[in-house]
Amino acid sequence: MSSTHDHTPAHDHDQEHSHSGHGHSHAPANFNKAFAIGITLNIIFVAIEAFYGWRINSLALLADAGHNLSDVAGLVLAWGGALAVKLVPNARHTYGWKRATILAAFANALLLLVAMGGLAWEAIGRLMSGDVSLHAQGVTIMVVAGIGIVINTATALLFMRGGDDLNIRGAFLHMAADALVSAGVVVAGALTLWMGWTWLDPVVSLLIAAVILWGTWGLFKQSLHMLFDGVPDSVDPDAVRKLLQGLPDVTEVHDLHVWAMGTSQIALTAHLVTDTTDTAALLCEAEEELHEHFEIRHVTLQLETPAYGQICGLRPGMRCQRE
């Protein structure tokens, strides 16, 4: 017995569609200068904050330095994501280098979890032992953290005009939030200087570490999930299957896979069983629906006749055979 097999891949829709109304675009080239300035400013500040935190034995400054180091990593990831999508795929890397953003996010999350865990352990140790002497460091904490407010605010302003781009908007919100964290360190320094609350330094470091750990844990889980080709959180696989099964003349969907090619691009492959002769119209509608409802741009669909669909080698427990 023989069967016909229409193996027609849908086109890759990585480009933006103006009618979709969704904001998953990547950083345009004119943000390269903003990224370079922001990263440079924050690296300088991390060095200053870490040095004075070490010099005056301030866990609050060291914790905030770790936080600002995550800002540098975040900016590098955002910039890298904007640049990685421009690399042309080749015969050895057919998807290009989009997954580099996932690997970087995972490494960043892992390092931050370890670093903040170490700081939290040290802070608890100081509180337990009573070693919370600040040696009149309140002014230093306030000055250094005040510099952080200026740098974080200035960096956030570099990305304010990119609010329509999720990648740029994320960089803006991250830096704006960190300006508020630095403001919290300034308040801790002021209270230490004014009220003599020497215990406040390790307590503030614990609070900062807790905030970073809370946010980083989500990044860690999501990046690990994506590394193992998990379905992105923004996509409901049951809804995707329902959408494909609801397409005209589609009687069955199997071998459905959805995964992240990078931190901002989603791919899908599926086998559709259909007896339609207008395959172009079916593929076009499938692409448009997946893009509009799920922001899935890289779509590959295999169309199968009902006869072949029953013996497709990728059906569970089935091995394709020809008589």
PDB file of C-alpha atoms in Angstrom:
ATOM      1  CA  MET A   1       0.000   0.000   0.000  1.00  0.00           C
ATOM      2  CA  SER A   2       1.291   3.411  -0.858  1.00  0.00           C
ATOM      3  CA  SER A   3       0.266   6.793   0.407  1.00  0.00           C
ATOM      4  CA  THR A   4       0.864  10.347  -0.615  1.00  0.00           C
ATOM      5  CA  HIS A   5       2.583  12.638   1.829  1.00  0.00           C
ATOM      6  CA  ASP A   6       2.417  16.410   1.526  1.00  0.00           C
ATOM      7  CA  HIS A   7       5.451  17.622   3.503  1.00  0.00           C
ATOM      8  CA  THR A   8       5.025  21.364   3.040  1.00  0.00           C
ATOM      9  CA  PRO A   9       6.846  23.630   5.500  1.00  0.00           C
ATOM     10  CA  ALA A  10       5.276  26.930   6.420  1.00  0.00           C
ATOM     11  CA  HIS A  11       7.404  30.023   5.949  1.00  0.00           C
ATOM     12  CA  ASP A  12       9.512  31.397   8.770  1.00  0.00           C
ATOM     13  CA  HIS A  13       7.883  34.547  10.078  1.00  0.00           C
ATOM     14  CA  ASP A  14      10.618  36.052  12.226  1.00  0.00           C
ATOM     15  CA  GLN A  15       9.936  39.548  11.000  1.00  0.00           C
ATOM     16  CA  GLU A  16       7.542  41.975  12.630  1.00  0.00           C
ATOM     17  CA  HIS A  17       3.985  42.277  11.359  1.00  0.00           C
ATOM     18  CA  SER A  18       2.526  45.704  11.688  1.00  0.00           C
ATOM     19  CA  HIS A  19      -1.041  44.454  11.998  1.00  0.00           C
ATOM     20  CA  SER A  20      -0.405  42.221  15.006  1.00  0.00           C
ATOM     21  CA  GLY A  21      -0.141  44.980  17.579  1.00  0.00           C
ATOM     22  CA  HIS A  22       2.308  42.992  19.693  1.00  0.00           C
ATOM     23  CA  GLY A  23       5.625  44.352  20.909  1.00  0.00           C
ATOM     24  CA  HIS A  24       8.262  41.672  20.537  1.00  0.00           C
ATOM     25  CA  SER A  25      10.581  43.675  18.368  1.00  0.00           C
ATOM     26  CA  HIS A  26      14.291  43.804  18.967  1.00  0.00           C
ATOM     27  CA  ALA A  27      16.512  46.725  19.832  1.00  0.00           C
ATOM     28  CA  PRO A  28      17.183  48.838  16.777  1.00  0.00           C
ATOM     29  CA  ALA A  29      20.727  49.780  15.867  1.00  0.00           C
ATOM     30  CA  ASN A  30      20.387  53.289  17.290  1.00  0.00           C
ATOM     31  CA  PHE A  31      20.205  51.823  20.815  1.00  0.00           C
ATOM     32  CA  ASN A  32      23.722  50.424  20.546  1.00  0.00           C
ATOM     33  CA  LYS A  33      25.168  53.675  21.910  1.00  0.00           C
ATOM     34  CA  ALA A  34      22.669  53.657  24.790  1.00  0.00           C
ATOM     35  CA  PHE A  35      23.646  50.089  25.712  1.00  0.00           C
ATOM     36  CA  ALA A  36      27.363  50.925  25.538  1.00  0.00           C
ATOM     37  CA  ILE A  37      26.980  54.000  27.750  1.00  0.00           C
ATOM     38  CA  GLY A  38      24.690  52.240  30.230  1.00  0.00           C
ATOM     39  CA  ILE A  39      26.978  49.218  30.591  1.00  0.00           C
ATOM     40  CA  THR A  40      30.077  51.400  30.999  1.00  0.00           C
ATOM     41  CA  LEU A  41      28.467  53.604  33.655  1.00  0.00           C
ATOM     42  CA  ASN A  42      27.213  50.623  35.631  1.00  0.00           C
ATOM     43  CA  ILE A  43      30.512  48.735  35.496  1.00  0.00           C
ATOM     44  CA  ILE A  44      32.275  51.808  36.886  1.00  0.00           C
ATOM     45  CA  PHE A  45      29.678  52.129  39.637  1.00  0.00           C
ATOM     46  CA  VAL A  46      29.863  48.426  40.558  1.00  0.00           C
ATOM     47  CA  ALA A  47      33.623  48.776  40.968  1.00  0.00           C
ATOM     48  CA  ILE A  48      33.221  51.891  43.152  1.00  0.00           C
ATOM     49  CA  GLU A  49      30.481  50.370  45.291  1.00  0.00           C
ATOM     50  CA  ALA A  50      32.234  47.032  45.743  1.00  0.00           C
ATOM     51  CA  PHE A  51      35.510  48.768  46.671  1.00  0.00           C
ATOM     52  CA  TYR A  52      33.948  50.994  49.337  1.00  0.00           C
ATOM     53  CA  GLY A  53      31.734  48.176  50.565  1.00  0.00           C
ATOM     54  CA  TRP A  54      34.858  46.063  51.099  1.00  0.00           C
ATOM     55  CA  ARG A  55      36.856  48.955  52.539  1.00  0.00           C
ATOM     56  CA  ILE A  56      34.295  49.939  55.171  1.00  0.00           C
ATOM     57  CA  ASN A  57      32.988  46.396  55.653  1.00  0.00           C
ATOM     58  CA  SER A  58      29.430  47.265  54.550  1.00  0.00           C
ATOM     59  CA  LEU A  59      27.284  44.330  53.516  1.00  0.00           C
ATOM     60  CA  ALA A  60      24.573  46.720  52.328  1.00  0.00           C
ATOM     61  CA  LEU A  61      26.945  48.225  49.770  1.00  0.00           C
ATOM     62  CA  LEU A  62      28.275  44.807  48.760  1.00  0.00           C
ATOM     63  CA  ALA A  63      24.745  43.472  48.315  1.00  0.00           C
ATOM     64  CA  ASP A  64      23.771  46.504  46.256  1.00  0.00           C
ATOM     65  CA  ALA A  65      26.964  46.092  44.211  1.00  0.00           C
ATOM     66  CA  GLY A  66      25.830  42.556  43.439  1.00  0.00           C
ATOM     67  CA  HIS A  67      22.446  43.919  42.476  1.00  0.00           C
ATOM     68  CA  ASN A  68      24.024  46.460  40.145  1.00  0.00           C
ATOM     69  CA  LEU A  69      26.214  43.735  38.693  1.00  0.00           C
ATOM     70  CA  SER A  70      22.987  42.006  37.710  1.00  0.00           C
ATOM     71  CA  ASP A  71      22.043  45.235  35.946  1.00  0.00           C
ATOM     72  CA  VAL A  72      25.210  45.038  33.880  1.00  0.00           C
ATOM     73  CA  ALA A  73      24.424  41.425  33.017  1.00  0.00           C
ATOM     74  CA  GLY A  74      20.846  42.390  32.173  1.00  0.00           C
ATOM     75  CA  LEU A  75      21.991  45.152  29.845  1.00  0.00           C
ATOM     76  CA  VAL A  76      24.535  42.830  28.214  1.00  0.00           C
ATOM     77  CA  LEU A  77      21.830  40.203  27.697  1.00  0.00           C
ATOM     78  CA  ALA A  78      19.431  42.730  26.215  1.00  0.00           C
ATOM     79  CA  TRP A  79      22.130  44.047  23.903  1.00  0.00           C
ATOM     80  CA  GLY A  80      23.289  40.555  23.040  1.00  0.00           C
ATOM     81  CA  GLY A  81      19.734  39.531  22.246  1.00  0.00           C
ATOM     82  CA  ALA A  82      19.378  42.499  19.918  1.00  0.00           C
ATOM     83  CA  LEU A  83      22.601  41.603  18.135  1.00  0.00           C
ATOM     84  CA  ALA A  84      22.253  37.803  18.118  1.00  0.00           C
ATOM     85  CA  VAL A  85      19.121  37.848  16.005  1.00  0.00           C
ATOM     86  CA  LYS A  86      21.076  39.653  13.294  1.00  0.00           C
ATOM     87  CA  LEU A  87      23.604  36.842  12.921  1.00  0.00           C
ATOM     88  CA  VAL A  88      22.946  34.918   9.738  1.00  0.00           C
ATOM     89  CA  PRO A  89      22.320  31.160  10.178  1.00  0.00           C
ATOM     90  CA  ASN A  90      24.648  28.832   8.298  1.00  0.00           C
ATOM     91  CA  ALA A  91      24.884  25.153   7.412  1.00  0.00           C
ATOM     92  CA  ARG A  92      26.349  24.288  10.811  1.00  0.00           C
ATOM     93  CA  HIS A  93      24.080  26.581  12.865  1.00  0.00           C
ATOM     94  CA  THR A  94      20.791  26.475  11.030  1.00  0.00           C
ATOM     95  CA  TYR A  95      18.923  28.447  13.716  1.00  0.00           C
ATOM     96  CA  GLY A  96      21.713  30.982  14.127  1.00  0.00           C
ATOM     97  CA  TRP A  97      22.807  31.990  17.647  1.00  0.00           C
ATOM     98  CA  LYS A  98      19.471  32.906  19.200  1.00  0.00           C
ATOM     99  CA  ARG A  99      19.825  30.399  22.045  1.00  0.00           C
ATOM    100  CA  ALA A 100      22.868  32.259  23.353  1.00  0.00           C
ATOM    101  CA  THR A 101      20.486  34.612  25.157  1.00  0.00           C
ATOM    102  CA  ILE A 102      18.938  31.673  27.052  1.00  0.00           C
ATOM    103  CA  LEU A 103      22.355  30.328  28.069  1.00  0.00           C
ATOM    104  CA  ALA A 104      23.449  33.778  29.221  1.00  0.00           C
ATOM    105  CA  ALA A 105      20.270  34.242  31.248  1.00  0.00           C
ATOM    106  CA  PHE A 106      20.739  30.863  32.934  1.00  0.00           C
ATOM    107  CA  ALA A 107      24.388  31.570  33.781  1.00  0.00           C
ATOM    108  CA  ASN A 108      23.496  35.016  35.084  1.00  0.00           C
ATOM    109  CA  ALA A 109      20.725  33.633  37.286  1.00  0.00           C
ATOM    110  CA  LEU A 110      22.926  30.843  38.658  1.00  0.00           C
ATOM    111  CA  LEU A 111      25.770  33.202  39.558  1.00  0.00           C
ATOM    112  CA  LEU A 112      23.412  35.672  41.211  1.00  0.00           C
ATOM    113  CA  LEU A 113      21.762  32.954  43.293  1.00  0.00           C
ATOM    114  CA  VAL A 114      25.148  31.788  44.567  1.00  0.00           C
ATOM    115  CA  ALA A 115      26.440  35.332  45.213  1.00  0.00           C
ATOM    116  CA  MET A 116      23.321  36.529  47.020  1.00  0.00           C
ATOM    117  CA  GLY A 117      23.125  33.306  49.022  1.00  0.00           C
ATOM    118  CA  GLY A 118      26.688  33.901  50.204  1.00  0.00           C
ATOM    119  CA  LEU A 119      25.920  37.485  51.193  1.00  0.00           C
ATOM    120  CA  ALA A 120      22.796  36.430  53.055  1.00  0.00           C
ATOM    121  CA  TRP A 121      24.778  33.795  54.934  1.00  0.00           C
ATOM    122  CA  GLU A 122      27.398  36.372  55.917  1.00  0.00           C
ATOM    123  CA  ALA A 123      24.735  38.856  57.036  1.00  0.00           C
ATOM    124  CA  ILE A 124      23.022  36.267  59.214  1.00  0.00           C
ATOM    125  CA  GLY A 125      26.387  35.334  60.674  1.00  0.00           C
ATOM    126  CA  ARG A 126      27.079  38.942  61.626  1.00  0.00           C
ATOM    127  CA  LEU A 127      23.691  39.349  63.233  1.00  0.00           C
ATOM    128  CA  MET A 128      24.110  36.131  65.201  1.00  0.00           C
ATOM    129  CA  SER A 129      27.597  37.049  66.404  1.00  0.00           C
ATOM    130  CA  GLY A 130      26.762  40.672  67.083  1.00  0.00           C
ATOM    131  CA  ASP A 131      29.533  41.889  64.745  1.00  0.00           C
ATOM    132  CA  VAL A 132      27.625  44.794  63.230  1.00  0.00           C
ATOM    133  CA  SER A 133      30.032  47.653  63.870  1.00  0.00           C
ATOM    134  CA  LEU A 134      29.908  50.199  61.055  1.00  0.00           C
ATOM    135  CA  HIS A 135      32.835  52.376  62.102  1.00  0.00           C
ATOM    136  CA  ALA A 136      30.984  55.602  61.290  1.00  0.00           C
ATOM    137  CA  GLN A 137      30.365  54.515  57.711  1.00  0.00           C
ATOM    138  CA  GLY A 138      26.908  56.058  57.338  1.00  0.00           C
ATOM    139  CA  VAL A 139      28.126  59.015  55.273  1.00  0.00           C
ATOM    140  CA  THR A 140      30.121  56.762  52.925  1.00  0.00           C
ATOM    141  CA  ILE A 141      27.101  54.511  52.379  1.00  0.00           C
ATOM    142  CA  MET A 142      24.905  57.506  51.600  1.00  0.00           C
ATOM    143  CA  VAL A 143      27.390  59.060  49.153  1.00  0.00           C
ATOM    144  CA  VAL A 144      28.147  55.848  47.271  1.00  0.00           C
ATOM    145  CA  ALA A 145      24.490  54.791  47.044  1.00  0.00           C
ATOM    146  CA  GLY A 146      23.597  58.348  46.027  1.00  0.00           C
ATOM    147  CA  ILE A 147      25.959  57.988  43.078  1.00  0.00           C
ATOM    148  CA  GLY A 148      24.059  54.815  42.256  1.00  0.00           C
ATOM    149  CA  ILE A 149      20.765  56.700  42.151  1.00  0.00           C
ATOM    150  CA  VAL A 150      22.231  59.144  39.627  1.00  0.00           C
ATOM    151  CA  ILE A 151      23.784  56.440  37.432  1.00  0.00           C
ATOM    152  CA  ASN A 152      20.738  54.149  37.486  1.00  0.00           C
ATOM    153  CA  THR A 153      18.392  57.040  36.717  1.00  0.00           C
ATOM    154  CA  ALA A 154      20.623  58.285  33.887  1.00  0.00           C
ATOM    155  CA  THR A 155      20.800  54.776  32.412  1.00  0.00           C
ATOM    156  CA  ALA A 156      17.028  54.355  32.643  1.00  0.00           C
ATOM    157  CA  LEU A 157      16.550  57.630  30.772  1.00  0.00           C
ATOM    158  CA  LEU A 158      18.681  56.286  27.907  1.00  0.00           C
ATOM    159  CA  PHE A 159      15.988  53.670  27.248  1.00  0.00           C
ATOM    160  CA  MET A 160      12.872  55.711  28.038  1.00  0.00           C
ATOM    161  CA  ARG A 161      12.096  56.405  24.385  1.00  0.00           C
ATOM    162  CA  GLY A 162      12.060  52.688  23.552  1.00  0.00           C
ATOM    163  CA  GLY A 163       8.913  51.898  25.520  1.00  0.00           C
ATOM    164  CA  ASP A 164       7.215  50.199  22.566  1.00  0.00           C
ATOM    165  CA  ASP A 165       9.949  47.540  22.433  1.00  0.00           C
ATOM    166  CA  LEU A 166       9.684  44.926  25.197  1.00  0.00           C
ATOM    167  CA  ASN A 167      13.428  44.362  25.188  1.00  0.00           C
ATOM    168  CA  ILE A 168      14.168  48.064  25.671  1.00  0.00           C
ATOM    169  CA  ARG A 169      11.267  48.508  28.081  1.00  0.00           C
ATOM    170  CA  GLY A 170      12.671  45.726  30.258  1.00  0.00           C
ATOM    171  CA  ALA A 171      16.042  47.486  30.414  1.00  0.00           C
ATOM    172  CA  PHE A 172      14.323  50.754  31.371  1.00  0.00           C
ATOM    173  CA  LEU A 173      12.202  49.208  34.131  1.00  0.00           C
ATOM    174  CA  HIS A 174      15.158  47.265  35.534  1.00  0.00           C
ATOM    175  CA  MET A 175      17.310  50.380  35.851  1.00  0.00           C
ATOM    176  CA  ALA A 176      14.466  52.501  37.236  1.00  0.00           C
ATOM    177  CA  ALA A 177      13.769  49.889  39.917  1.00  0.00           C
ATOM    178  CA  ASP A 178      17.448  49.774  40.853  1.00  0.00           C
ATOM    179  CA  ALA A 179      17.464  53.530  41.377  1.00  0.00           C
ATOM    180  CA  LEU A 180      14.829  52.894  44.037  1.00  0.00           C
ATOM    181  CA  VAL A 181      16.947  50.132  45.611  1.00  0.00           C
ATOM    182  CA  SER A 182      19.907  52.515  45.838  1.00  0.00           C
ATOM    183  CA  ALA A 183      17.575  55.039  47.456  1.00  0.00           C
ATOM    184  CA  GLY A 184      16.795  52.405  50.094  1.00  0.00           C
ATOM    185  CA  VAL A 185      20.506  52.042  50.839  1.00  0.00           C
ATOM    186  CA  VAL A 186      20.764  55.820  51.247  1.00  0.00           C
ATOM    187  CA  VAL A 187      17.932  55.712  53.782  1.00  0.00           C
ATOM    188  CA  ALA A 188      19.724  52.906  55.662  1.00  0.00           C
ATOM    189  CA  GLY A 189      22.891  54.962  55.792  1.00  0.00           C
ATOM    190  CA  ALA A 190      21.015  58.019  57.043  1.00  0.00           C
ATOM    191  CA  LEU A 191      19.300  56.057  59.817  1.00  0.00           C
ATOM    192  CA  THR A 192      22.587  54.475  60.813  1.00  0.00           C
ATOM    193  CA  LEU A 193      24.229  57.903  61.058  1.00  0.00           C
ATOM    194  CA  TRP A 194      21.284  59.555  62.790  1.00  0.00           C
ATOM    195  CA  MET A 195      19.958  56.854  65.099  1.00  0.00           C
ATOM    196  CA  GLY A 196      23.084  54.762  65.579  1.00  0.00           C
ATOM    197  CA  TRP A 197      21.343  51.590  64.397  1.00  0.00           C
ATOM    198  CA  THR A 198      24.457  49.586  63.586  1.00  0.00           C
ATOM    199  CA  TRP A 199      22.367  46.445  63.039  1.00  0.00           C
ATOM    200  CA  LEU A 200      20.682  48.064  60.045  1.00  0.00           C
ATOM    201  CA  ASP A 201      23.523  47.343  57.590  1.00  0.00           C
ATOM    202  CA  PRO A 202      23.229  43.507  57.632  1.00  0.00           C
ATOM    203  CA  VAL A 203      19.440  43.775  57.802  1.00  0.00           C
ATOM    204  CA  VAL A 204      19.352  45.964  54.676  1.00  0.00           C
ATOM    205  CA  SER A 205      21.747  43.578  52.942  1.00  0.00           C
ATOM    206  CA  LEU A 206      19.371  40.705  53.770  1.00  0.00           C
ATOM    207  CA  LEU A 207      16.401  42.618  52.365  1.00  0.00           C
ATOM    208  CA  ILE A 208      18.268  43.481  49.165  1.00  0.00           C
ATOM    209  CA  ALA A 209      19.441  39.874  48.796  1.00  0.00           C
ATOM    210  CA  ALA A 210      15.868  38.643  49.355  1.00  0.00           C
ATOM    211  CA  VAL A 211      14.532  40.937  46.618  1.00  0.00           C
ATOM    212  CA  ILE A 212      17.230  39.798  44.182  1.00  0.00           C
ATOM    213  CA  LEU A 213      16.748  36.120  45.048  1.00  0.00           C
ATOM    214  CA  TRP A 214      12.982  36.435  44.567  1.00  0.00           C
ATOM    215  CA  GLY A 215      13.381  37.942  41.109  1.00  0.00           C
ATOM    216  CA  THR A 216      16.319  35.754  40.117  1.00  0.00           C
ATOM    217  CA  TRP A 217      14.620  32.482  41.059  1.00  0.00           C
ATOM    218  CA  GLY A 218      11.968  33.102  38.433  1.00  0.00           C
ATOM    219  CA  LEU A 219      14.658  33.851  35.838  1.00  0.00           C
ATOM    220  CA  PHE A 220      16.530  30.697  36.836  1.00  0.00           C
ATOM    221  CA  LYS A 221      13.480  28.442  36.507  1.00  0.00           C
ATOM    222  CA  GLN A 222      12.365  29.992  33.238  1.00  0.00           C
ATOM    223  CA  SER A 223      15.814  29.854  31.608  1.00  0.00           C
ATOM    224  CA  LEU A 224      16.342  26.245  32.749  1.00  0.00           C
ATOM    225  CA  HIS A 225      12.901  25.352  31.387  1.00  0.00           C
ATOM    226  CA  MET A 226      13.757  26.968  28.059  1.00  0.00           C
ATOM    227  CA  LEU A 227      17.167  25.263  27.886  1.00  0.00           C
ATOM    228  CA  PHE A 228      15.350  21.933  27.861  1.00  0.00           C
ATOM    229  CA  ASP A 229      13.028  23.087  25.066  1.00  0.00           C
ATOM    230  CA  GLY A 230      10.089  23.638  27.388  1.00  0.00           C
ATOM    231  CA  VAL A 231       7.036  25.450  26.101  1.00  0.00           C
ATOM    232  CA  PRO A 232       7.436  29.182  26.872  1.00  0.00           C
ATOM    233  CA  ASP A 233       5.227  30.468  29.683  1.00  0.00           C
ATOM    234  CA  SER A 234       3.476  32.841  27.275  1.00  0.00           C
ATOM    235  CA  VAL A 235       2.093  29.932  25.228  1.00  0.00           C
ATOM    236  CA  ASP A 236      -0.702  27.541  26.229  1.00  0.00           C
ATOM    237  CA  PRO A 237       0.016  24.309  24.295  1.00  0.00           C
ATOM    238  CA  ASP A 238      -3.575  23.094  24.666  1.00  0.00           C
ATOM    239  CA  ALA A 239      -4.834  26.348  23.157  1.00  0.00           C
ATOM    240  CA  VAL A 240      -2.344  25.987  20.291  1.00  0.00           C
ATOM    241  CA  ARG A 241      -3.552  22.465  19.563  1.00  0.00           C
ATOM    242  CA  LYS A 242      -7.171  23.606  19.713  1.00  0.00           C
ATOM    243  CA  LEU A 243      -6.443  26.433  17.284  1.00  0.00           C
ATOM    244  CA  LEU A 244      -4.736  24.124  14.783  1.00  0.00           C
ATOM    245  CA  GLN A 245      -7.496  21.518  15.045  1.00  0.00           C
ATOM    246  CA  GLY A 246     -10.040  24.235  14.389  1.00  0.00           C
ATOM    247  CA  LEU A 247      -8.523  25.216  11.053  1.00  0.00           C
ATOM    248  CA  PRO A 248     -10.657  24.469   7.969  1.00  0.00           C
ATOM    249  CA  ASP A 249     -10.355  20.873   6.710  1.00  0.00           C
ATOM    250  CA  VAL A 250      -7.932  19.822   9.483  1.00  0.00           C
ATOM    251  CA  THR A 251      -9.087  16.545  11.040  1.00  0.00           C
ATOM    252  CA  GLU A 252      -6.176  15.782  13.350  1.00  0.00           C
ATOM    253  CA  VAL A 253      -3.029  17.312  14.851  1.00  0.00           C
ATOM    254  CA  HIS A 254      -0.097  15.246  16.099  1.00  0.00           C
ATOM    255  CA  ASP A 255       3.627  15.586  16.796  1.00  0.00           C
ATOM    256  CA  LEU A 256       3.094  19.134  18.032  1.00  0.00           C
ATOM    257  CA  HIS A 257       6.193  20.843  19.448  1.00  0.00           C
ATOM    258  CA  VAL A 258       6.585  24.396  20.757  1.00  0.00           C
ATOM    259  CA  TRP A 259       9.880  25.722  22.080  1.00  0.00           C
ATOM    260  CA  ALA A 260      11.935  28.901  22.431  1.00  0.00           C
ATOM    261  CA  MET A 261      14.633  29.554  19.842  1.00  0.00           C
ATOM    262  CA  GLY A 262      15.849  32.400  22.051  1.00  0.00           C
ATOM    263  CA  THR A 263      14.509  34.623  24.789  1.00  0.00           C
ATOM    264  CA  SER A 264      12.264  36.465  22.344  1.00  0.00           C
ATOM    265  CA  GLN A 265      11.478  34.017  19.507  1.00  0.00           C
ATOM    266  CA  ILE A 266       9.200  30.977  19.589  1.00  0.00           C
ATOM    267  CA  ALA A 267       9.173  28.077  17.135  1.00  0.00           C
ATOM    268  CA  LEU A 268       6.524  25.458  16.372  1.00  0.00           C
ATOM    269  CA  THR A 269       6.358  22.255  14.369  1.00  0.00           C
ATOM    270  CA  ALA A 270       3.274  20.077  13.891  1.00  0.00           C
ATOM    271  CA  HIS A 271       1.704  17.489  11.616  1.00  0.00           C
ATOM    272  CA  LEU A 272      -1.743  18.396  10.307  1.00  0.00           C
ATOM    273  CA  VAL A 273      -3.966  15.703   8.809  1.00  0.00           C
ATOM    274  CA  THR A 274      -6.118  17.208   6.047  1.00  0.00           C
ATOM    275  CA  ASP A 275      -7.679  16.368   2.694  1.00  0.00           C
ATOM    276  CA  THR A 276      -7.683  19.929   1.408  1.00  0.00           C
ATOM    277  CA  THR A 277      -6.251  20.700  -1.997  1.00  0.00           C
ATOM    278  CA  ASP A 278      -5.720  24.379  -1.184  1.00  0.00           C
ATOM    279  CA  THR A 279      -2.623  23.867   0.939  1.00  0.00           C
ATOM    280  CA  ALA A 280      -1.361  27.414   0.429  1.00  0.00           C
ATOM    281  CA  ALA A 281      -4.488  28.916   1.992  1.00  0.00           C
ATOM    282  CA  LEU A 282      -4.332  26.508   4.946  1.00  0.00           C
ATOM    283  CA  LEU A 283      -0.673  27.234   5.648  1.00  0.00           C
ATOM    284  CA  CYS A 284      -1.188  30.972   5.356  1.00  0.00           C
ATOM    285  CA  GLU A 285      -4.125  30.954   7.774  1.00  0.00           C
ATOM    286  CA  ALA A 286      -2.234  28.767  10.255  1.00  0.00           C
ATOM    287  CA  GLU A 287       0.761  31.105  10.214  1.00  0.00           C
ATOM    288  CA  GLU A 288      -1.354  34.206  10.686  1.00  0.00           C
ATOM    289  CA  GLU A 289      -3.395  32.712  13.543  1.00  0.00           C
ATOM    290  CA  LEU A 290      -0.320  31.438  15.394  1.00  0.00           C
ATOM    291  CA  HIS A 291       1.383  34.794  15.020  1.00  0.00           C
ATOM    292  CA  GLU A 292      -1.634  36.822  16.086  1.00  0.00           C
ATOM    293  CA  HIS A 293      -2.660  34.743  19.112  1.00  0.00           C
ATOM    294  CA  PHE A 294       0.660  33.368  20.391  1.00  0.00           C
ATOM    295  CA  GLU A 295       3.451  35.485  18.846  1.00  0.00           C
ATOM    296  CA  ILE A 296       4.834  32.319  17.211  1.00  0.00           C
ATOM    297  CA  ARG A 297       6.793  33.393  14.145  1.00  0.00           C
ATOM    298  CA  HIS A 298       8.910  30.381  13.176  1.00  0.00           C
ATOM    299  CA  VAL A 299       6.302  27.879  12.005  1.00  0.00           C
ATOM    300  CA  THR A 300       6.905  24.562  10.225  1.00  0.00           C
ATOM    301  CA  LEU A 301       3.855  22.457   9.386  1.00  0.00           C
ATOM    302  CA  GLN A 302       3.723  19.056   7.747  1.00  0.00           C
ATOM    303  CA  LEU A 303       0.471  18.373   5.906  1.00  0.00           C
ATOM    304  CA  GLU A 304      -0.594  14.738   5.648  1.00  0.00           C
ATOM    305  CA  THR A 305      -3.419  12.982   3.857  1.00  0.00           C
ATOM    306  CA  PRO A 306      -5.823  11.031   6.086  1.00  0.00           C
ATOM    307  CA  ALA A 307      -4.341   7.757   4.806  1.00  0.00           C
ATOM    308  CA  TYR A 308      -0.769   8.738   5.596  1.00  0.00           C
ATOM    309  CA  GLY A 309      -1.781  10.340   8.882  1.00  0.00           C
ATOM    310  CA  GLN A 310      -2.743   6.895  10.199  1.00  0.00           C
ATOM    311  CA  ILE A 311       0.720   5.411   9.555  1.00  0.00           C
ATOM    312  CA  CYS A 312       2.915   8.472  10.142  1.00  0.00           C
ATOM    313  CA  GLY A 313       6.126   7.310  11.766  1.00  0.00           C
ATOM    314  CA  LEU A 314       5.934  10.081  14.367  1.00  0.00           C
ATOM    315  CA  ARG A 315       2.577   9.017  15.756  1.00  0.00           C
ATOM    316  CA  PRO A 316       2.949   7.403  19.212  1.00  0.00           C
ATOM    317  CA  GLY A 317       3.818   3.714  18.816  1.00  0.00           C
ATOM    318  CA  MET A 318       3.685   3.889  15.013  1.00  0.00           C
ATOM    319  CA  ARG A 319       6.408   2.993  12.545  1.00  0.00           C
ATOM    320  CA  CYS A 320       5.999   4.143   8.982  1.00  0.00           C
ATOM    321  CA  GLN A 321       5.891   1.235   6.570  1.00  0.00           C
ATOM    322  CA  ARG A 322       5.224   0.905   2.872  1.00  0.00           C
ATOM    323  CA  GLU A 323       3.938  -2.200   1.182  1.00  0.00           C
TER     324      GLU A 323
END
